[in-house]
Amino acid sequence: MDVKPDSKQAAGQIRLMGFDVDGTLTDGGLYFGNDGEVMKRFSVFDGQGLRLLMDHGIKVVWITARSSTIVEKRAKDLGIYQLVQGCKTKLQAYDGIRQSLGLEWHECGFFGDDWPDYPVLQHVALAATTPQSPAAMKKIANWINTRPAGDGAARELCDFILGNQAGHINPWESQ
């Protein structure tokens, strides 16, 4: 692969941002209730960050290897552009979405934390990962979060992307 662009430059060109779910939008834990139901914890701050991306015209997709009704519900609540669950080949799914939108790889980013995400991270301009990811993933990433996964990591990334988009105005910055 070619050398990735600087993360700020890449963030400024993002039109499609993909996210793995477990380990990026959640803490990666699986919580089981007494009846065997799986529960996941999502951060409202991460959700607000995703909404801000979408409000800025960036398509947000979730691509996850697991399947869960709670993930489907959360994606629907947030208005996620596309959710792909039970996905074993994330690059193929992401590339199909990218092509359907008529986007080039330099307009794309992905936030993933484990080996199923690696092929996507190799192709996108903004390759985001976590400190807990395998060393090879951190090596190809051009952005690594500092906030905990499932507790501000996605919001940190969303704020970084928006802060580097042309014409984005942060309403909280002093005039």
XYZ file of N, CA and C in Angstrom:
525
model
N 0.840 -1.183 0.000
C 0.000 0.000 0.000
C 0.884 1.244 0.000
N 0.332 2.298 -0.521
C 1.027 3.574 -0.499
C 1.051 4.121 0.923
N 1.942 5.048 1.166
C 1.998 5.710 2.459
C 0.705 6.505 2.650
N 0.129 6.381 3.808
C -1.127 7.076 4.091
C -0.885 8.572 4.235
N -1.891 9.367 3.859
C -1.749 10.810 4.051
C -1.733 11.146 5.542
N -1.275 12.314 5.848
C -1.354 12.840 7.207
C -2.803 12.722 7.678
N -2.998 12.401 8.951
C -4.353 12.183 9.463
C -5.230 13.425 9.339
N -4.653 14.615 9.515
C -5.448 15.839 9.388
C -5.895 16.054 7.949
N -4.989 15.832 7.019
C -5.327 15.954 5.602
C -6.405 14.935 5.231
N -6.231 13.697 5.679
C -7.210 12.648 5.384
C -8.573 12.997 5.991
N -8.589 13.451 7.231
C -9.847 13.794 7.904
C -10.599 14.890 7.156
N -9.870 15.804 6.567
C -10.494 16.905 5.846
C -11.207 16.489 4.575
N -10.911 15.296 4.084
C -11.507 14.820 2.833
C -12.574 13.745 3.034
N -12.840 13.368 4.275
C -13.749 12.259 4.553
C -15.180 12.582 4.123
N -15.771 11.644 3.364
C -17.184 11.706 2.964
C -17.935 10.453 3.392
N -17.154 9.395 3.723
C -17.710 8.123 4.205
C -16.854 7.657 5.365
N -17.484 7.461 6.526
C -16.755 6.990 7.703
C -17.402 5.715 8.195
N -16.608 4.641 8.218
C -17.084 3.350 8.685
C -16.581 3.053 10.082
N -17.385 2.297 10.808
C -17.038 1.915 12.178
C -17.298 0.430 12.388
N -16.341 -0.252 12.989
C -16.610 -1.541 13.600
C -17.452 -1.199 14.827
N -18.094 -2.168 15.439
C -18.931 -1.873 16.603
C -18.236 -2.282 17.899
N -18.010 -3.588 18.078
C -17.429 -4.073 19.331
C -15.959 -3.673 19.422
N -15.627 -2.941 20.477
C -14.246 -2.505 20.694
C -13.951 -1.105 20.191
N -14.932 -0.480 19.531
C -14.775 0.917 19.107
C -15.964 1.740 19.597
N -17.164 1.311 19.211
C -18.387 1.981 19.681
C -18.857 1.416 21.018
N -18.353 0.244 21.384
C -18.605 -0.337 22.706
C -17.255 -0.657 23.336
N -17.279 -1.052 24.590
C -16.021 -1.390 25.260
C -15.502 -2.763 24.859
N -16.223 -3.437 23.978
C -15.797 -4.749 23.513
C -16.285 -5.888 24.380
N -16.905 -5.564 25.504
C -17.416 -6.605 26.385
C -18.779 -7.098 25.931
N -19.072 -8.337 26.245
C -20.400 -8.890 26.014
C -21.000 -9.181 27.381
N -22.111 -8.566 27.658
C -22.771 -8.721 28.939
C -24.008 -9.596 28.734
N -24.150 -10.626 29.556
C -25.253 -11.552 29.402
C -26.214 -11.423 30.576
N -27.506 -11.294 30.242
C -28.540 -11.258 31.264
C -28.872 -12.669 31.727
N -29.729 -12.782 32.727
C -30.096 -14.083 33.278
C -30.708 -15.022 32.250
N -31.384 -14.467 31.259
C -32.024 -15.290 30.234
C -31.133 -15.485 29.012
N -29.863 -15.092 29.107
C -28.920 -15.289 28.021
C -28.880 -14.171 26.992
N -29.688 -13.139 27.203
C -29.679 -12.035 26.250
C -28.362 -11.257 26.372
N -27.877 -10.813 25.212
C -26.626 -10.061 25.173
C -26.943 -8.578 25.275
N -26.194 -7.892 26.119
C -26.365 -6.453 26.281
C -25.044 -5.766 25.933
N -25.166 -4.565 25.414
C -23.991 -3.762 25.084
C -24.236 -2.349 25.590
N -23.166 -1.674 25.933
C -23.246 -0.295 26.409
C -22.724 0.629 25.321
N -23.551 1.603 24.941
C -23.159 2.626 23.978
C -23.129 3.974 24.685
N -22.227 4.833 24.282
C -22.112 6.170 24.857
C -22.977 7.164 24.087
N -23.740 7.976 24.813
C -24.536 9.018 24.149
C -23.618 10.073 23.537
N -22.442 10.267 24.100
C -21.498 11.237 23.550
C -20.950 10.759 22.204
N -20.664 9.456 22.111
C -20.251 8.890 20.829
C -21.382 9.043 19.814
N -22.607 8.757 20.246
C -23.759 8.893 19.363
C -23.929 10.312 18.853
N -23.738 11.281 19.720
C -23.837 12.678 19.301
C -22.747 13.020 18.289
N -21.560 12.485 18.483
C -20.480 12.700 17.520
C -20.841 12.143 16.149
N -21.423 10.957 16.115
C -21.851 10.363 14.848
C -22.917 11.222 14.176
N -23.844 11.729 14.976
C -24.879 12.616 14.415
C -24.268 13.887 13.838
N -23.258 14.416 14.505
C -22.592 15.616 13.998
C -21.923 15.331 12.656
N -21.299 14.169 12.527
C -20.722 13.799 11.231
C -21.809 13.782 10.160
N -22.922 13.123 10.479
C -24.009 13.011 9.507
C -24.609 14.370 9.184
N -24.728 15.228 10.181
C -25.231 16.590 9.948
C -24.313 17.372 9.019
N -23.048 16.996 8.989
C -22.056 17.653 8.131
C -21.990 17.001 6.740
N -22.868 16.040 6.496
C -22.938 15.405 5.177
C -22.058 14.187 4.999
N -21.470 13.709 6.069
C -20.631 12.514 6.000
C -21.513 11.286 6.228
N -21.434 10.332 5.324
C -22.171 9.072 5.468
C -21.466 8.234 6.524
N -22.239 7.688 7.462
C -21.700 6.848 8.529
C -22.270 5.447 8.372
N -21.361 4.471 8.323
C -21.777 3.070 8.223
C -21.135 2.269 9.348
N -21.850 1.241 9.764
C -21.324 0.298 10.747
C -21.193 -1.055 10.064
N -20.031 -1.679 10.210
C -19.793 -3.009 9.653
C -19.222 -3.868 10.778
N -19.964 -4.912 11.142
C -19.581 -5.720 12.287
C -19.694 -7.208 11.974
N -18.813 -7.991 12.561
C -18.809 -9.438 12.348
C -19.925 -10.125 13.126
N -20.370 -9.526 14.199
C -21.438 -10.103 15.023
C -22.788 -9.590 14.543
N -23.849 -10.251 14.960
C -25.214 -9.798 14.679
C -25.948 -9.638 15.997
N -26.669 -8.526 16.124
C -27.332 -8.222 17.381
C -28.510 -7.286 17.135
N -29.630 -7.580 17.769
C -30.789 -6.687 17.636
C -30.533 -5.350 18.322
N -29.720 -5.342 19.381
C -29.442 -4.077 20.070
C -28.597 -3.165 19.183
N -27.678 -3.732 18.395
C -26.891 -2.931 17.463
C -27.806 -2.376 16.376
N -28.707 -3.205 15.886
C -29.666 -2.747 14.883
C -30.522 -1.600 15.423
N -30.985 -1.736 16.660
C -31.804 -0.684 17.267
C -31.018 0.610 17.433
N -29.794 0.512 17.924
C -28.974 1.714 18.127
C -28.663 2.397 16.795
N -28.349 1.616 15.784
C -28.065 2.189 14.462
C -29.304 2.907 13.923
N -30.464 2.308 14.095
C -31.710 2.929 13.625
C -31.992 4.211 14.402
N -31.808 4.168 15.715
C -32.037 5.361 16.550
C -31.162 6.532 16.115
N -29.933 6.233 15.703
C -29.000 7.289 15.314
C -29.158 7.714 13.854
N -29.839 6.905 13.061
C -29.971 7.224 11.644
C -28.726 6.869 10.842
N -28.043 5.796 11.247
C -26.844 5.345 10.547
C -27.218 5.008 9.106
N -26.402 5.459 8.160
C -26.686 5.290 6.738
C -26.860 3.826 6.360
N -25.932 2.982 6.807
C -26.042 1.556 6.507
C -25.396 0.748 7.612
N -26.057 -0.351 7.992
C -25.544 -1.294 8.977
C -25.368 -2.635 8.286
N -24.162 -3.199 8.399
C -23.887 -4.526 7.866
C -23.468 -5.389 9.056
N -24.287 -6.398 9.373
C -23.999 -7.289 10.498
C -23.669 -8.684 9.992
N -22.977 -9.446 10.826
C -22.606 -10.808 10.463
C -21.651 -10.840 9.284
N -20.838 -9.814 9.172
C -19.966 -9.636 8.004
C -18.597 -10.271 8.245
N -18.240 -11.200 7.383
C -16.942 -11.869 7.496
C -15.880 -11.210 6.612
N -16.301 -10.478 5.587
C -15.356 -9.803 4.692
C -15.699 -8.315 4.668
N -15.191 -7.611 5.647
C -15.527 -6.201 5.807
C -15.050 -5.339 4.647
N -13.915 -5.673 4.060
C -13.427 -4.896 2.930
C -14.413 -4.966 1.769
N -14.922 -6.117 1.482
C -15.880 -6.274 0.388
C -17.147 -5.461 0.665
N -17.653 -5.528 1.882
C -18.855 -4.769 2.243
C -18.598 -3.263 2.146
N -17.473 -2.818 2.696
C -17.147 -1.389 2.682
C -16.953 -0.892 1.252
N -16.240 -1.678 0.462
C -15.969 -1.275 -0.914
C -17.270 -1.171 -1.715
N -18.200 -2.071 -1.474
C -19.490 -1.993 -2.155
C -20.238 -0.713 -1.815
N -20.217 -0.329 -0.554
C -20.865 0.917 -0.123
C -20.157 2.114 -0.751
N -18.838 2.095 -0.701
C -18.032 3.182 -1.280
C -18.356 3.367 -2.759
N -18.363 2.278 -3.490
C -18.642 2.353 -4.920
C -20.061 2.831 -5.200
N -21.022 2.375 -4.391
C -22.413 2.794 -4.601
C -22.590 4.297 -4.392
N -21.729 4.884 -3.584
C -21.774 6.329 -3.336
C -20.897 7.111 -4.318
N -20.162 6.411 -5.162
C -19.291 7.060 -6.139
C -18.098 7.755 -5.511
N -17.589 7.191 -4.417
C -16.470 7.805 -3.703
C -15.157 7.102 -4.015
N -14.079 7.854 -3.880
C -12.721 7.319 -4.025
C -12.201 6.982 -2.624
N -11.169 6.139 -2.570
C -10.620 5.724 -1.274
C -10.109 6.911 -0.457
N -9.625 7.974 -1.104
C -9.099 9.112 -0.348
C -10.209 9.897 0.362
N -11.460 9.557 0.101
C -12.602 10.195 0.766
C -13.181 9.310 1.876
N -12.474 8.255 2.204
C -13.011 7.239 3.111
C -12.148 7.035 4.349
N -12.825 6.713 5.444
C -12.146 6.375 6.689
C -12.826 5.199 7.355
N -12.111 4.574 8.268
C -12.667 3.444 9.018
C -12.016 3.395 10.393
N -12.836 3.049 11.404
C -12.373 2.904 12.781
C -12.577 1.448 13.174
N -11.474 0.713 13.289
C -11.542 -0.694 13.649
C -10.472 -1.051 14.653
N -10.656 -2.207 15.301
C -9.748 -2.555 16.392
C -9.171 -3.959 16.343
N -9.539 -4.758 15.343
C -9.020 -6.125 15.339
C -8.871 -6.631 13.911
N -8.344 -7.838 13.753
C -7.940 -8.357 12.445
C -9.000 -8.293 11.354
N -10.290 -8.520 11.625
C -11.267 -8.401 10.536
C -11.312 -6.992 9.925
N -10.828 -5.991 10.661
C -10.836 -4.602 10.190
C -9.574 -4.238 9.402
N -8.537 -5.034 9.545
C -7.231 -4.729 8.954
C -7.285 -4.465 7.447
N -7.943 -5.317 6.648
C -7.968 -5.045 5.204
C -8.608 -3.698 4.857
N -9.626 -3.298 5.601
C -10.260 -2.000 5.336
C -9.283 -0.880 5.685
N -8.630 -0.993 6.822
C -7.676 0.034 7.247
C -6.535 0.198 6.246
N -6.187 -0.867 5.550
C -5.129 -0.792 4.544
C -5.537 0.078 3.350
N -6.833 0.200 3.088
C -7.304 0.899 1.891
C -7.737 2.346 2.129
N -8.291 2.645 3.290
C -8.866 3.968 3.518
C -7.792 5.016 3.783
N -8.153 6.263 3.552
C -7.224 7.369 3.806
C -7.065 7.638 5.298
N -8.184 7.571 6.042
C -8.127 7.782 7.494
C -8.342 6.433 8.169
N -7.241 5.828 8.575
C -7.253 4.516 9.224
C -7.128 4.746 10.726
N -8.239 4.568 11.430
C -8.286 4.836 12.868
C -8.368 3.516 13.633
N -7.615 3.448 14.726
C -7.636 2.247 15.544
C -7.432 2.610 17.008
N -7.387 1.590 17.853
C -7.309 1.785 19.298
C -5.930 1.383 19.830
N -5.585 1.846 21.020
C -4.312 1.435 21.627
C -4.253 -0.072 21.903
N -5.409 -0.735 22.025
C -5.462 -2.168 22.318
C -5.346 -3.027 21.062
N -5.345 -2.408 19.890
C -5.280 -3.152 18.634
C -3.932 -3.842 18.472
N -3.880 -4.886 17.635
C -2.599 -5.533 17.352
C -1.583 -4.534 16.786
N -0.320 -4.776 17.040
C 0.749 -3.865 16.631
C 0.734 -3.577 15.131
N 0.439 -4.582 14.320
C 0.407 -4.371 12.868
C -0.678 -3.377 12.469
N -1.784 -3.379 13.177
C -2.856 -2.426 12.882
C -2.444 -1.017 13.279
N -1.813 -0.897 14.425
C -1.351 0.424 14.864
C -0.294 0.970 13.899
N 0.475 0.080 13.301
C 1.518 0.498 12.368
C 0.929 1.120 11.098
N -0.194 0.599 10.612
C -0.777 1.145 9.381
C -1.784 2.262 9.659
N -2.167 2.429 10.911
C -3.131 3.482 11.268
C -2.471 4.852 11.198
N -3.254 5.858 10.866
C -2.741 7.226 10.945
C -3.501 8.032 11.999
N -4.327 7.345 12.825
C -4.986 7.989 13.954
C -5.296 6.909 14.991
N -4.920 7.160 16.248
C -5.207 6.234 17.350
C -5.862 7.028 18.465
N -7.000 6.523 18.935
C -7.756 7.242 19.964
C -7.036 7.257 21.309
N -7.425 8.222 22.153
C -6.914 8.271 23.523
C -8.018 8.028 24.541
N -9.280 8.266 24.147
C -10.422 8.008 25.029
C -10.754 6.520 25.004
N -11.375 5.994 26.056
C -11.722 4.569 26.083
C -12.767 4.200 25.021
N -12.596 3.019 24.430
C -13.581 2.504 23.480
C -14.934 2.387 24.176
N -15.966 2.841 23.497
C -17.307 2.796 24.060
C -17.583 3.898 25.061
N -16.618 4.766 25.285
C -16.767 5.835 26.264
C -16.020 7.084 25.803
N -16.314 7.496 24.574
C -15.736 8.725 24.068
C -14.746 8.558 22.929
N -14.325 7.321 22.628
C -13.357 7.114 21.545
C -13.921 7.552 20.198
N -15.152 7.148 19.904
C -15.759 7.533 18.622
C -16.008 9.036 18.573
N -16.413 9.635 19.680
C -16.631 11.078 19.716
C -15.323 11.824 19.471
N -14.251 11.320 20.070
C -12.936 11.923 19.859
C -12.588 11.907 18.368
N -12.852 10.796 17.711
C -12.582 10.682 16.281
C -13.490 11.602 15.466
N -14.769 11.635 15.804
C -15.713 12.509 15.088
C -15.295 13.973 15.211
N -14.920 14.388 16.414
C -14.478 15.767 16.621
C -13.211 16.063 15.817
N -12.308 15.083 15.738
C -11.084 15.249 14.960
C -11.412 15.428 13.476
N -12.300 14.595 12.970
C -12.696 14.695 11.562
C -13.329 16.050 11.292
N -14.307 16.415 12.106
C -15.017 17.679 11.878
C -14.098 18.878 12.030
N -13.161 18.798 12.953
C -12.221 19.892 13.149
C -11.297 20.126 11.964
N -11.221 19.146 11.080
C -10.360 19.256 9.901
C -11.142 19.375 8.599
N -12.454 19.483 8.692
C -13.293 19.650 7.507
C -13.393 21.137 7.169
N -13.250 21.458 5.905
C -13.387 22.850 5.459
C -14.810 23.329 5.722
N -14.918 24.522 6.244
C -16.234 25.126 6.468
C -16.935 24.665 7.732
N -16.331 23.751 8.493
C -16.971 23.322 9.739
C -16.785 24.395 10.804
N -17.869 24.770 11.412
C -17.823 25.768 12.477
C -18.194 25.076 13.775
N -17.317 25.166 14.759
C -17.592 24.603 16.069
C -18.344 25.658 16.876
N -19.602 25.405 17.207
C -20.393 26.423 17.911
C -19.894 26.688 19.333
N -19.025 25.816 19.858
C -18.549 25.983 21.231
C -17.261 26.767 21.331
N -16.610 26.998 20.182
C -15.386 27.789 20.222
C -15.735 29.266 20.406
N -14.912 29.967 21.153
C -15.166 31.392 21.356
C -14.923 32.157 20.057
N -15.663 33.191 19.880
C -15.585 33.983 18.630
C -14.372 34.869 18.628
